[in-house]
Amino acid sequence: MSAENIIKRLKRSVLDYNTDEAVSAAKDAVKLGVDLLKVIEEGLAKGIREVGEKFANGEIFLPELVMAAETMKRALEILEPELRKEKRERKALGKVLLGTVAGDIHSIGKTIVASMLTANGFEVYDIGEDVPAEKFVEKVKELKPDVVGLSALLTTTLPEQRTVIEALKKEGLRDKVKVIIGGAPASMEWAEEIGADGYGADAAEAVEVVKRLLGYSK
Amino acid sequence: MPSLNLLSKRQKYAVHLTSLDILQEVGVIVPYEEALKKLEEAGAEVDYKSQRVLIPQYLAEEAIQKTPHRFNVYHRDLKTKKTLGGNETHFSTVGFATNFFDVMSRSYRRVTVQDLANATKIADALENVELQMCMGSPMDVPHEIVDRYMWATAFENTSKPIINEAMRKEGALDSIEMASAIVGGLEELRKKPIMLLLISITSPLTYDRATLEAFMEACKLGIPVFVNSGPMAGATSPVTLAGTLALNMAEFISALVIRYLVNKNAPLIIGSWARAMDVREASAVLGGPEFALLHACVANLAHYYGIPSAGGGVLSDSKSLDAQMGYEKALTGVLPALAGLNLICGMGLIASENTMSLEGLVIDNEIVSMIKKIVNGFEITDETLAFDVIKNVGPKGSFIRERHTLEHFRKEIWIPKITNRAFPEVWVKSGAKDLWVKAKEEVEKTLKEHHVLPLSTDAKNKIINIIKRREKEVLK
């Protein structure tokens, strides 16, 4: 089996939302010792970009977008540890860390933002829900993301977004990452008040904001 | 499956008995000798002077029983078919606007042939328009033969089955000749009809001669007939909805009798426009609650009789593409649909069927899509109850990444085409557009991009010749 074949299978698996096939193709890639960066870029990344375009055109919908991102993630879980062994790293548009703040267990909006960012070529780390400020700080130190996204669905948990920003400041990390916020009670005004860098009213806007903050668009 | 019954069995029987009494004791006016003779031979009491016919119960009952339960109409490709009758519900545009609404300037003007062509083409592209009643009656052609232009414009701009009026016997024959030219002969047209001829009874209880000629000619040839009757409660029928319903059904039964006496095989569908009179404006109300109620009841009675039923629905009295249009169209559409009316006609027109709106047509497509989703309901099986999925995800989990979601969402969740569900901020940022703006974009895109299945050159020439022939007669 050639690298070409692996690339085709990985791309197809993302387009078909076929997680099993993605895992099996990723394992074959490792076994065959093909160029892993190449199969990620030309297989998985091309596939997910195509999915992102289809979503933007209204041809496919959220469950498909989320599952495509999930399929890519499963393959990467196999490929990335191998890359690290080779001391190589994949070139994404940027690294984004996402989490729902402490006291809030809502995940759907964040999952959708994660999928949209993935489909737009970003490397996304979703660290879950009910994430305390210290955990955000710890993960920023460990993963060195370009952007941190803070999600909150409740009016009562909204102040936690400020708490995380304050914690990042205290640790001297605030100028090393861009911070974006989202969630039903959030707003542009709130973002300005707590000193966040950006705000997205929906997932598509979140992608635009991240692109703008990282200099990919105006 | 239709499930909504507004009338109990006893109530249906009471309406039925009243309809029979109306036919037997009040009768109908039938000003056409050929029809009168047939009715008299069959046992009706005929007064040739007043042209009034009293129809005995046994004849009415026999005609109801012998009406075909359902029949098929075809697209011009002769492959796609729609069954009218039984448990199916379909949607159609509605007919004969003389005005056109320009949404940008919020103004009205007269309908042209080009307007009708554009509307028909858009309706050809819209997936929820299943049959097409000619939406407009163009004002820029000789009025005496306007029906011929309507048929020709319809045949050219859609491949969906057409419902249209015809003027007198000659008009009916011309339309049948056009359709025959398209499908390859009268015999083929009889087998796979691509048209329904619409005839109207004038309430209360009166036919006119031109209508009877067209009606009987179509029945003779076995071409499907759409019998329209729209008594107006308080004006041309009793103000009570029950009385209006009984009168409306009596009129339909009289048509079933004529059909039965002319050709036992002829397909026919009743089409109710029973309505109320607005007691301020003296206008016919097509978007009111009475309209919805009456046609749901007509559906119930038609199922009781086992005959195909149609009627107005997805209609509105609003003069604009506003909230009034939305609620009137939705409510007059959903109720008859739930009651199992086989064909609901209303798409494309506003202002009490007076006015054509291309943007309105696109919005109607969305309303009908939503109604269909409601009528179709949802399945209950082990797979859809999804216990295993719920167990697997568990408390605190999310269903969004489940394969079950991926596999079922397209069937379970209605996906709108133009309805806006964005977050308020996103809506404001993208221009705070009302629905009609989106609809207008669809109109422009469809007119530019949609291709209608073309007519053969031969059929096209034959249709043009029919029109030329009539133009010569009219213009001499």
XYZ file of C-alpha atoms in Angstrom:
694
model
C 0.000 0.000 0.000
C 1.355 3.369 -1.044
C 1.317 6.745 0.697
C -1.075 7.868 -2.053
C -3.460 5.139 -1.059
C -3.274 6.053 2.648
C -3.923 9.707 1.792
C -6.959 8.735 -0.245
C -8.311 6.544 2.549
C -7.834 9.207 5.227
C -9.499 11.875 3.145
C -12.364 9.562 2.240
C -12.863 8.565 5.897
C -13.284 12.207 6.923
C -15.731 12.844 4.079
C -17.670 9.697 5.025
C -17.483 10.336 8.804
C -16.008 6.847 9.049
C -14.037 6.776 12.320
C -13.133 3.073 12.101
C -11.635 3.502 8.660
C -9.736 6.615 9.794
C -8.170 4.688 12.674
C -7.306 1.735 10.477
C -5.756 3.950 7.763
C -3.752 5.862 10.406
C -2.411 2.585 11.808
C -1.451 1.464 8.309
C 0.347 4.773 7.778
C 2.455 4.207 10.881
C 3.111 0.574 9.975
C 4.253 1.471 6.461
C 6.445 4.298 7.658
C 5.129 6.828 5.166
C 5.612 10.577 5.616
C 3.085 11.269 8.376
C 3.061 15.042 7.935
C 2.199 14.527 4.289
C -0.677 12.129 4.974
C -2.086 14.465 7.618
C -1.930 17.507 5.357
C -3.045 15.884 2.110
C -5.451 13.364 3.590
C -7.051 14.520 6.808
C -6.619 18.285 6.469
C -7.797 18.379 2.854
C -10.786 16.216 3.781
C -11.805 18.389 6.700
C -11.428 21.577 4.650
C -13.763 20.113 2.058
C -16.240 19.296 4.822
C -15.951 22.866 6.125
C -16.755 24.244 2.674
C -19.758 21.972 2.314
C -20.994 23.150 5.697
C -20.534 26.800 4.768
C -22.487 26.183 1.538
C -25.341 24.577 3.439
C -24.842 21.145 1.838
C -24.158 19.408 5.140
C -25.117 20.126 8.735
C -23.744 20.201 12.265
C -23.955 16.502 13.099
C -21.908 15.793 9.969
C -19.410 18.565 10.649
C -18.920 17.392 14.234
C -18.525 13.778 13.170
C -16.005 14.708 10.463
C -13.936 16.582 13.049
C -14.259 13.601 15.373
C -13.047 11.278 12.604
C -10.000 13.464 12.023
C -9.315 13.590 15.755
C -9.341 9.790 16.048
C -6.765 9.476 13.280
C -4.611 12.215 14.813
C -4.638 10.444 18.170
C -2.639 7.715 16.445
C -0.521 9.868 14.157
C 0.528 12.702 16.482
C 2.398 10.634 19.124
C 4.415 9.147 16.221
C 5.150 12.634 14.920
C 6.403 13.686 18.331
C 8.741 10.699 18.362
C 10.143 12.071 15.106
C 10.319 15.510 16.796
C 8.085 16.946 14.118
C 4.907 18.941 14.405
C 2.019 19.443 12.022
C 1.470 22.885 10.568
C -1.975 24.086 11.466
C -3.192 27.664 11.058
C -2.860 27.945 14.795
C -3.466 26.229 18.090
C -6.717 26.896 19.962
C -7.538 25.771 23.474
C -11.230 25.573 24.345
C -13.074 24.951 27.589
C -16.305 25.689 29.419
C -15.641 27.667 32.606
C -16.039 26.427 36.195
C -19.573 25.764 37.396
C -20.880 25.362 33.866
C -21.336 21.917 32.331
C -22.632 22.961 28.904
C -20.710 21.512 25.997
C -22.716 21.721 22.783
C -21.753 25.243 21.710
C -18.109 24.597 22.471
C -18.170 21.288 20.591
C -19.544 23.092 17.556
C -16.945 25.866 17.766
C -14.240 23.187 18.064
C -15.530 21.399 14.964
C -15.759 24.623 12.967
C -12.223 25.617 13.917
C -10.942 22.146 13.046
C -12.707 22.309 9.691
C -11.031 25.655 9.064
C -7.548 24.291 9.573
C -6.878 24.990 13.253
C -5.474 22.569 15.780
C -8.012 22.403 18.575
C -7.678 21.200 22.156
C -10.997 20.835 23.916
C -10.317 20.513 27.644
C -13.925 19.895 28.580
C -16.508 21.490 30.842
C -16.556 22.871 34.389
C -12.878 23.796 33.980
C -11.432 25.827 36.886
C -9.203 28.857 36.156
C -6.088 27.034 37.452
C -6.646 24.264 34.926
C -6.799 26.810 32.072
C -3.513 28.287 33.323
C -1.883 24.885 33.551
C -3.015 23.912 30.047
C -1.857 27.195 28.546
C 1.604 26.550 30.025
C 1.631 22.981 28.743
C 0.150 23.389 25.241
C 1.215 26.972 24.445
C -1.890 27.764 22.370
C -2.234 30.891 20.245
C -5.819 31.393 21.374
C -7.819 30.416 24.445
C -11.594 30.203 24.108
C -13.803 30.472 27.185
C -17.378 29.231 26.959
C -20.204 29.997 29.403
C -23.904 29.421 28.887
C -25.230 30.707 32.210
C -25.470 34.272 33.448
C -24.215 32.964 36.780
C -21.044 31.447 35.310
C -20.264 34.348 32.997
C -18.074 36.096 35.663
C -15.796 33.022 35.554
C -14.558 34.246 32.172
C -13.131 37.284 33.966
C -11.636 35.029 36.657
C -9.728 33.026 34.020
C -8.388 36.204 32.376
C -7.268 37.532 35.766
C -5.540 34.217 36.539
C -3.695 34.340 33.202
C -2.555 37.875 34.007
C -1.306 36.842 37.450
C 0.786 34.080 35.898
C 2.234 36.483 33.317
C 0.591 34.556 30.475
C -1.988 37.066 29.317
C 0.209 38.694 26.647
C 1.243 35.282 25.319
C -2.261 34.219 24.248
C -5.321 35.789 22.724
C -8.492 35.210 24.716
C -11.906 34.879 23.085
C -15.228 34.410 24.812
C -18.597 32.995 23.773
C -21.939 31.756 25.059
C -25.525 32.993 25.119
C -25.100 35.672 27.861
C -21.752 36.950 26.523
C -21.495 40.045 24.357
C -18.983 42.395 22.761
C -19.478 44.832 25.643
C -18.738 42.106 28.160
C -15.629 41.104 26.222
C -14.358 44.678 26.387
C -15.220 45.013 30.059
C -13.228 41.959 31.120
C -10.394 42.582 28.687
C -10.927 39.677 26.289
C -9.539 40.011 22.754
C -12.583 38.843 20.923
C -16.137 37.589 20.997
C -18.146 35.449 18.586
C -21.948 35.445 18.576
C -21.991 32.057 16.870
C -19.523 29.390 15.743
C -18.951 30.956 12.333
C -18.116 34.271 13.990
C -15.766 32.524 16.410
C -13.781 31.252 13.443
C -13.673 34.737 11.926
C -12.482 36.229 15.209
C -9.707 33.664 15.591
C -8.587 34.238 12.006
C -8.538 37.970 12.582
C -6.635 37.733 15.871
C -3.976 35.551 14.267
C -3.620 37.881 11.297
C -5.214 35.684 8.621
C -7.876 38.240 7.875
C -8.759 41.810 8.655
C -51.784 9.445 7.786
C -54.725 11.787 8.253
C -55.867 11.591 11.814
C -57.734 14.762 12.631
C -61.500 14.347 12.724
C -63.489 17.489 13.379
C -66.809 15.717 12.830
C -68.154 12.691 14.658
C -69.849 9.923 12.701
C -73.275 11.216 13.768
C -72.380 14.742 12.685
C -71.172 13.561 9.277
C -74.418 11.644 8.855
C -76.439 14.745 9.773
C -74.580 16.824 7.167
C -75.006 14.051 4.602
C -78.776 13.816 5.163
C -79.120 17.575 4.788
C -77.163 17.509 1.514
C -79.504 14.800 0.212
C -82.541 16.831 1.258
C -81.150 19.898 -0.517
C -80.700 17.942 -3.745
C -84.103 16.275 -3.558
C -86.220 19.177 -2.367
C -84.377 22.307 -3.484
C -82.455 21.024 -6.501
C -79.855 22.603 -8.804
C -80.047 24.812 -11.887
C -78.580 23.032 -14.924
C -78.905 25.217 -18.038
C -77.821 22.664 -20.650
C -80.260 20.453 -22.484
C -77.874 17.526 -22.917
C -77.374 17.375 -19.154
C -81.056 17.815 -18.370
C -81.961 14.884 -20.633
C -79.443 12.578 -18.988
C -80.643 13.581 -15.513
C -84.289 13.014 -16.436
C -83.526 9.587 -17.924
C -81.770 8.647 -14.684
C -84.849 9.500 -12.606
C -84.386 13.151 -11.670
C -87.351 15.487 -11.742
C -86.578 18.045 -14.432
C -88.346 21.330 -15.145
C -87.130 22.284 -18.617
C -88.464 25.801 -18.320
C -86.662 26.817 -15.149
C -83.891 24.256 -15.855
C -84.182 23.177 -12.262
C -83.424 19.553 -11.389
C -84.484 17.691 -8.260
C -82.136 14.760 -7.665
C -83.589 11.742 -5.841
C -81.673 10.222 -2.929
C -80.992 6.898 -4.610
C -79.342 8.604 -7.570
C -77.205 10.805 -5.332
C -76.144 7.818 -3.221
C -75.377 5.746 -6.295
C -73.247 8.527 -7.799
C -71.279 8.952 -4.557
C -70.624 5.223 -4.334
C -69.542 4.907 -7.948
C -67.079 7.800 -7.882
C -63.492 6.529 -8.383
C -61.746 6.581 -4.983
C -58.548 7.841 -6.472
C -56.742 8.455 -9.740
C -53.271 9.400 -10.955
C -52.022 12.496 -12.695
C -48.622 12.692 -14.348
C -45.724 15.000 -14.977
C -44.925 15.691 -18.628
C -42.153 13.083 -18.424
C -44.998 10.543 -17.962
C -42.961 8.848 -15.246
C -43.536 10.916 -12.107
C -47.108 10.561 -10.881
C -49.253 11.967 -8.100
C -52.175 10.009 -6.729
C -55.211 12.101 -5.890
C -57.446 10.424 -3.322
C -56.938 7.898 -0.561
C -54.609 8.893 2.242
C -52.257 11.153 0.324
C -52.014 14.906 0.740
C -50.432 17.058 -1.957
C -49.983 20.778 -2.428
C -50.595 22.998 -5.411
C -50.390 26.594 -6.456
C -53.720 28.357 -6.711
C -55.302 30.177 -9.566
C -56.156 33.128 -11.503
C -54.709 36.296 -10.022
C -55.151 39.429 -12.108
C -52.670 41.489 -10.087
C -48.967 41.203 -9.462
C -47.278 42.378 -6.260
C -43.930 44.108 -6.611
C -42.366 43.661 -3.217
C -39.645 46.286 -3.649
C -42.010 49.169 -4.393
C -44.896 47.624 -2.433
C -47.143 48.272 -5.412
C -49.689 46.371 -7.443
C -49.963 46.119 -11.222
C -51.753 43.929 -13.799
C -50.498 40.383 -14.431
C -48.771 39.698 -17.754
C -48.027 36.474 -19.621
C -44.380 36.957 -18.677
C -45.332 37.107 -14.966
C -47.231 33.840 -15.321
C -44.278 32.258 -17.123
C -41.884 33.369 -14.361
C -44.137 32.190 -11.543
C -44.737 28.841 -13.255
C -41.020 28.341 -13.763
C -40.254 29.093 -10.110
C -43.029 26.748 -8.996
C -41.528 24.102 -11.293
C -38.298 24.377 -9.304
C -39.897 24.401 -5.836
C -40.045 20.885 -4.419
C -43.257 21.379 -2.450
C -45.335 22.525 -5.387
C -46.667 19.185 -6.620
C -49.361 20.312 -9.019
C -49.724 23.700 -10.669
C -52.955 25.573 -10.937
C -52.312 28.487 -13.322
C -51.463 31.275 -10.921
C -52.354 34.223 -13.083
C -54.926 35.283 -15.625
C -52.820 37.579 -17.838
C -54.279 40.927 -18.802
C -52.061 41.564 -21.846
C -53.694 39.038 -24.201
C -57.143 38.925 -25.870
C -59.508 38.230 -23.019
C -61.786 35.903 -25.028
C -59.080 33.253 -25.309
C -57.002 33.976 -22.201
C -57.403 30.335 -21.098
C -55.448 29.134 -24.163
C -52.513 31.409 -23.307
C -52.644 30.163 -19.729
C -52.526 26.500 -20.750
C -49.733 27.151 -23.249
C -47.680 29.156 -20.737
C -48.164 26.488 -18.092
C -47.197 23.583 -20.347
C -44.097 25.404 -21.516
C -42.847 26.446 -18.080
C -43.426 23.399 -15.926
C -43.472 19.652 -16.272
C -45.801 19.273 -13.271
C -49.507 18.403 -13.724
C -51.622 21.471 -14.583
C -55.013 22.519 -13.230
C -56.729 25.215 -15.253
C -60.068 26.555 -16.403
C -61.323 26.380 -19.967
C -63.902 28.543 -21.688
C -66.838 26.557 -23.021
C -66.589 23.290 -24.912
C -64.090 24.746 -27.431
C -61.745 25.841 -24.658
C -61.856 22.407 -23.068
C -61.176 20.744 -26.403
C -58.280 23.104 -27.141
C -56.625 22.390 -23.807
C -57.071 18.660 -24.311
C -55.619 18.994 -27.820
C -52.556 20.773 -26.404
C -52.019 18.125 -23.747
C -52.531 15.341 -26.293
C -49.898 16.930 -28.533
C -47.449 16.796 -25.610
C -48.037 13.189 -24.552
C -48.605 11.738 -28.031
C -52.333 11.450 -28.460
C -55.657 11.446 -26.664
C -55.477 7.774 -25.732
C -52.122 8.308 -24.019
C -53.497 11.409 -22.276
C -56.441 9.417 -20.942
C -54.050 6.800 -19.567
C -51.604 9.314 -18.169
C -53.345 12.657 -17.755
C -51.036 15.650 -17.301
C -53.941 18.039 -16.744
C -57.096 18.573 -14.733
C -59.878 20.724 -16.091
C -61.255 23.074 -13.443
C -64.964 23.845 -13.535
C -66.896 25.993 -11.082
C -70.363 25.693 -9.627
C -71.902 29.045 -8.692
C -73.341 28.973 -5.209
C -76.050 28.519 -4.321
C -76.795 25.451 -6.465
C -76.287 26.890 -9.947
C -74.298 25.830 -13.013
C -73.764 27.947 -16.066
C -73.923 26.551 -19.558
C -70.306 27.161 -20.531
C -69.142 25.292 -17.448
C -71.433 22.341 -18.114
C -70.198 22.076 -21.693
C -66.566 21.948 -20.614
C -67.355 19.611 -17.700
C -69.270 17.075 -19.775
C -66.767 17.186 -22.619
C -63.895 16.393 -20.259
C -65.890 13.581 -18.607
C -66.741 12.093 -22.007
C -63.070 12.007 -22.941
C -62.050 10.713 -19.500
C -59.910 13.738 -18.658
C -59.805 14.450 -14.876
C -62.098 17.215 -13.681
C -61.548 19.463 -10.662
C -64.966 20.646 -9.475
C -64.748 23.899 -7.585
C -67.485 25.307 -5.394
C -67.098 28.104 -2.869
C -70.266 29.094 -1.068
C -69.743 32.193 1.071
C -71.281 31.907 4.530
C -73.694 34.763 5.071
C -73.850 35.667 1.380
C -74.246 32.712 -0.989
C -74.908 30.114 1.726
C -76.247 30.143 5.282
C -74.137 32.092 7.734
C -73.772 28.941 9.826
C -70.749 26.855 8.875
C -72.804 23.646 9.168
C -75.341 24.914 6.630
C -72.549 26.110 4.346
C -70.923 22.694 4.554
C -74.199 20.859 3.743
C -74.845 23.157 0.779
C -71.246 22.835 -0.438
C -71.434 19.032 -0.309
C -74.837 19.020 -2.050
C -73.292 20.990 -4.910
C -70.419 18.517 -5.144
C -72.805 15.556 -5.121
C -74.717 17.106 -8.032
C -71.420 17.144 -9.949
C -70.784 13.520 -8.996
C -74.205 12.677 -10.469
C -73.463 14.442 -13.771
C -70.057 12.735 -13.990
C -71.678 9.352 -13.299
C -74.270 9.840 -16.012
C -71.737 10.981 -18.620
C -68.902 8.504 -18.103
C -68.613 6.073 -15.196
C -64.842 5.931 -15.642
C -64.223 9.675 -15.585
C -61.910 10.791 -12.777
C -63.094 13.711 -10.648
C -61.915 15.536 -7.554
C -64.062 17.939 -5.545
C -62.433 21.239 -4.607
C -63.943 23.323 -1.837
C -63.515 27.063 -1.507
C -66.294 27.300 1.113
C -65.606 30.485 3.057
C -67.072 33.253 5.138
C -67.967 36.774 4.094
C -66.093 39.496 5.929
C -68.832 41.366 7.762
C -67.037 44.714 7.533
C -65.613 44.671 4.005
C -68.168 42.376 2.314
C -65.180 40.472 0.899
C -64.617 36.731 0.701
C -62.332 35.589 3.524
C -59.738 33.071 2.353
C -57.330 33.352 5.250
C -59.772 33.059 8.126
C -60.388 30.315 10.669
C -63.687 29.387 8.954
C -61.743 28.585 5.791
C -59.485 26.205 7.692
C -62.381 24.592 9.567
C -64.593 24.130 6.514
C -61.920 22.428 4.448
C -60.878 20.137 7.249
C -64.570 19.131 7.450
C -64.789 18.686 3.669
C -61.798 16.345 3.978
C -63.559 14.417 6.740
C -66.731 14.089 4.652
C -64.793 13.122 1.519
C -63.114 10.315 3.457
C -66.555 9.276 4.735
C -67.694 9.070 1.096
C -64.418 7.635 -0.185
C -63.968 10.306 -2.842
C -60.918 12.460 -3.742
C -60.951 15.908 -2.160
C -59.219 19.209 -2.752
C -59.672 22.721 -1.502
C -58.171 26.075 -0.732
C -55.492 26.283 1.926
C -52.142 28.032 2.446
C -54.083 31.161 1.496
C -54.185 34.672 2.870
C -56.081 37.927 2.630
C -53.003 40.002 3.388
C -51.882 42.512 0.792
C -48.229 42.115 1.647
C -45.625 39.532 2.675
C -46.185 40.184 6.361
C -47.044 38.443 9.608
C -50.733 38.223 8.613
C -49.732 36.324 5.491
C -47.612 33.951 7.543
C -50.214 32.995 10.126
C -53.107 32.805 7.702
C -51.241 30.612 5.242
C -49.876 28.330 7.933
C -53.194 27.823 9.684
C -55.349 27.400 6.569
C -52.767 24.895 5.340
C -52.061 22.778 8.376
C -55.624 22.047 9.484
C -56.935 20.573 6.198
C -53.627 18.728 5.806
C -54.053 17.091 9.211
C -57.634 16.193 8.281
C -56.404 14.468 5.113
C -57.537 16.770 2.314
C -55.920 15.179 -0.752
C -54.918 18.361 -2.535
C -54.402 21.751 -0.916
C -54.268 24.695 -3.301
C -53.012 28.108 -2.258
C -49.350 28.590 -3.033
C -48.218 31.638 -4.970
C -51.070 34.054 -4.345
C -51.851 36.655 -1.688
C -54.625 39.229 -1.216
C -57.466 36.675 -1.293
C -56.223 34.997 -4.494
C -56.250 38.320 -6.254
C -52.509 38.797 -6.514
C -49.450 36.850 -7.545
C -46.220 37.181 -5.600
C -43.030 35.407 -6.640
C -41.447 35.974 -3.234
C -44.669 34.832 -1.588
C -44.463 31.623 -3.620
C -40.988 30.911 -2.254
C -42.227 31.577 1.304
C -45.219 29.283 0.682
C -42.817 26.522 -0.291
C -41.239 26.859 3.153
C -44.630 26.904 4.933
C -45.722 23.766 3.089
C -42.448 22.066 3.898
C -43.132 22.701 7.593
C -46.743 21.509 7.278
C -45.598 18.285 5.605
C -43.205 17.636 8.457
C -46.026 18.094 10.976
C -48.438 15.886 9.032
C -45.846 13.156 8.571
C -45.181 13.046 12.316
C -42.439 10.745 13.540
C -41.816 7.055 13.877
C -41.791 5.181 17.157
C -39.563 2.123 17.057
C -36.788 0.721 19.246
C -34.304 2.467 16.992
C -36.017 5.859 17.333
C -36.756 5.498 21.042
C -32.972 5.163 21.270
C -32.693 3.627 24.715
C -29.297 2.137 23.916
C -28.001 5.519 22.819
C -29.305 7.202 25.968
C -27.687 4.479 28.059
C -24.413 4.768 26.206
C -24.210 8.557 26.495
C -25.463 8.645 30.060
C -26.044 11.646 32.332
C -23.832 14.688 31.636
C -22.976 13.331 28.188
C -23.611 14.769 24.743
C -25.489 13.258 21.828
C -23.940 15.443 19.198
C -21.066 13.058 18.412
C -23.251 9.952 18.357
C -23.540 7.983 15.134
C -27.256 7.703 15.922
C -27.475 11.495 15.562
C -25.628 11.413 12.258
C -27.840 8.644 10.914
C -31.211 10.076 11.919
C -31.010 13.857 11.975
C -31.978 14.478 8.368
C -35.195 12.524 8.776
C -36.051 13.683 12.294
C -35.175 17.359 12.186
C -36.832 19.725 9.722
C -34.171 21.688 7.902
C -35.543 25.001 6.650
C -34.386 26.674 3.455
C -35.056 30.364 4.071
C -36.270 30.536 7.667
C -33.887 32.554 9.815
C -32.752 31.074 13.110
C -29.475 32.907 13.598
C -28.539 34.530 16.886
C -29.936 38.095 17.112
C -26.498 39.722 16.849
C -25.621 37.731 13.770
C -28.953 38.664 12.179
C -28.411 42.358 12.914
C -24.842 42.270 11.590
C -25.928 40.616 8.360
C -28.329 43.437 7.603
C -31.394 42.669 9.779
C -33.168 41.297 6.695
C -36.823 40.291 6.744
C -37.805 36.968 5.218
C -38.921 38.427 1.886
C -35.389 39.650 1.171
C -34.129 36.083 1.356
C -37.118 34.962 -0.723
C -36.284 37.576 -3.352
C -32.739 36.236 -3.612
C -34.196 32.757 -4.221
C -36.537 34.126 -6.902
C -33.667 35.753 -8.782
C -31.454 32.706 -8.489
C -34.187 30.322 -9.654
C -35.169 32.455 -12.661
C -31.537 32.527 -13.722
C -30.578 28.927 -13.024
C -33.622 26.667 -13.280
C -34.192 24.721 -16.474
C -37.624 23.365 -17.256
C -37.920 20.064 -19.133
C -38.354 21.374 -22.690
C -41.357 20.599 -24.865
C -40.683 18.847 -28.164
C -40.594 21.171 -31.180
C -43.568 19.314 -32.578
C -45.674 19.819 -29.437
C -44.608 23.456 -29.255
C -45.666 24.083 -32.855
C -49.001 22.365 -32.360
C -49.718 24.505 -29.298
C -48.760 27.689 -31.164
C -51.055 26.686 -34.032
C -53.998 26.169 -31.680
C -53.498 29.663 -30.310
C -53.047 31.184 -33.790
C -56.255 29.534 -34.964
C -58.188 31.080 -32.072
C -56.489 34.462 -32.423
C -57.715 34.648 -36.031
C -61.286 33.996 -34.894
C -61.151 36.546 -32.125
C -59.309 39.308 -33.934
C -61.334 39.210 -37.180
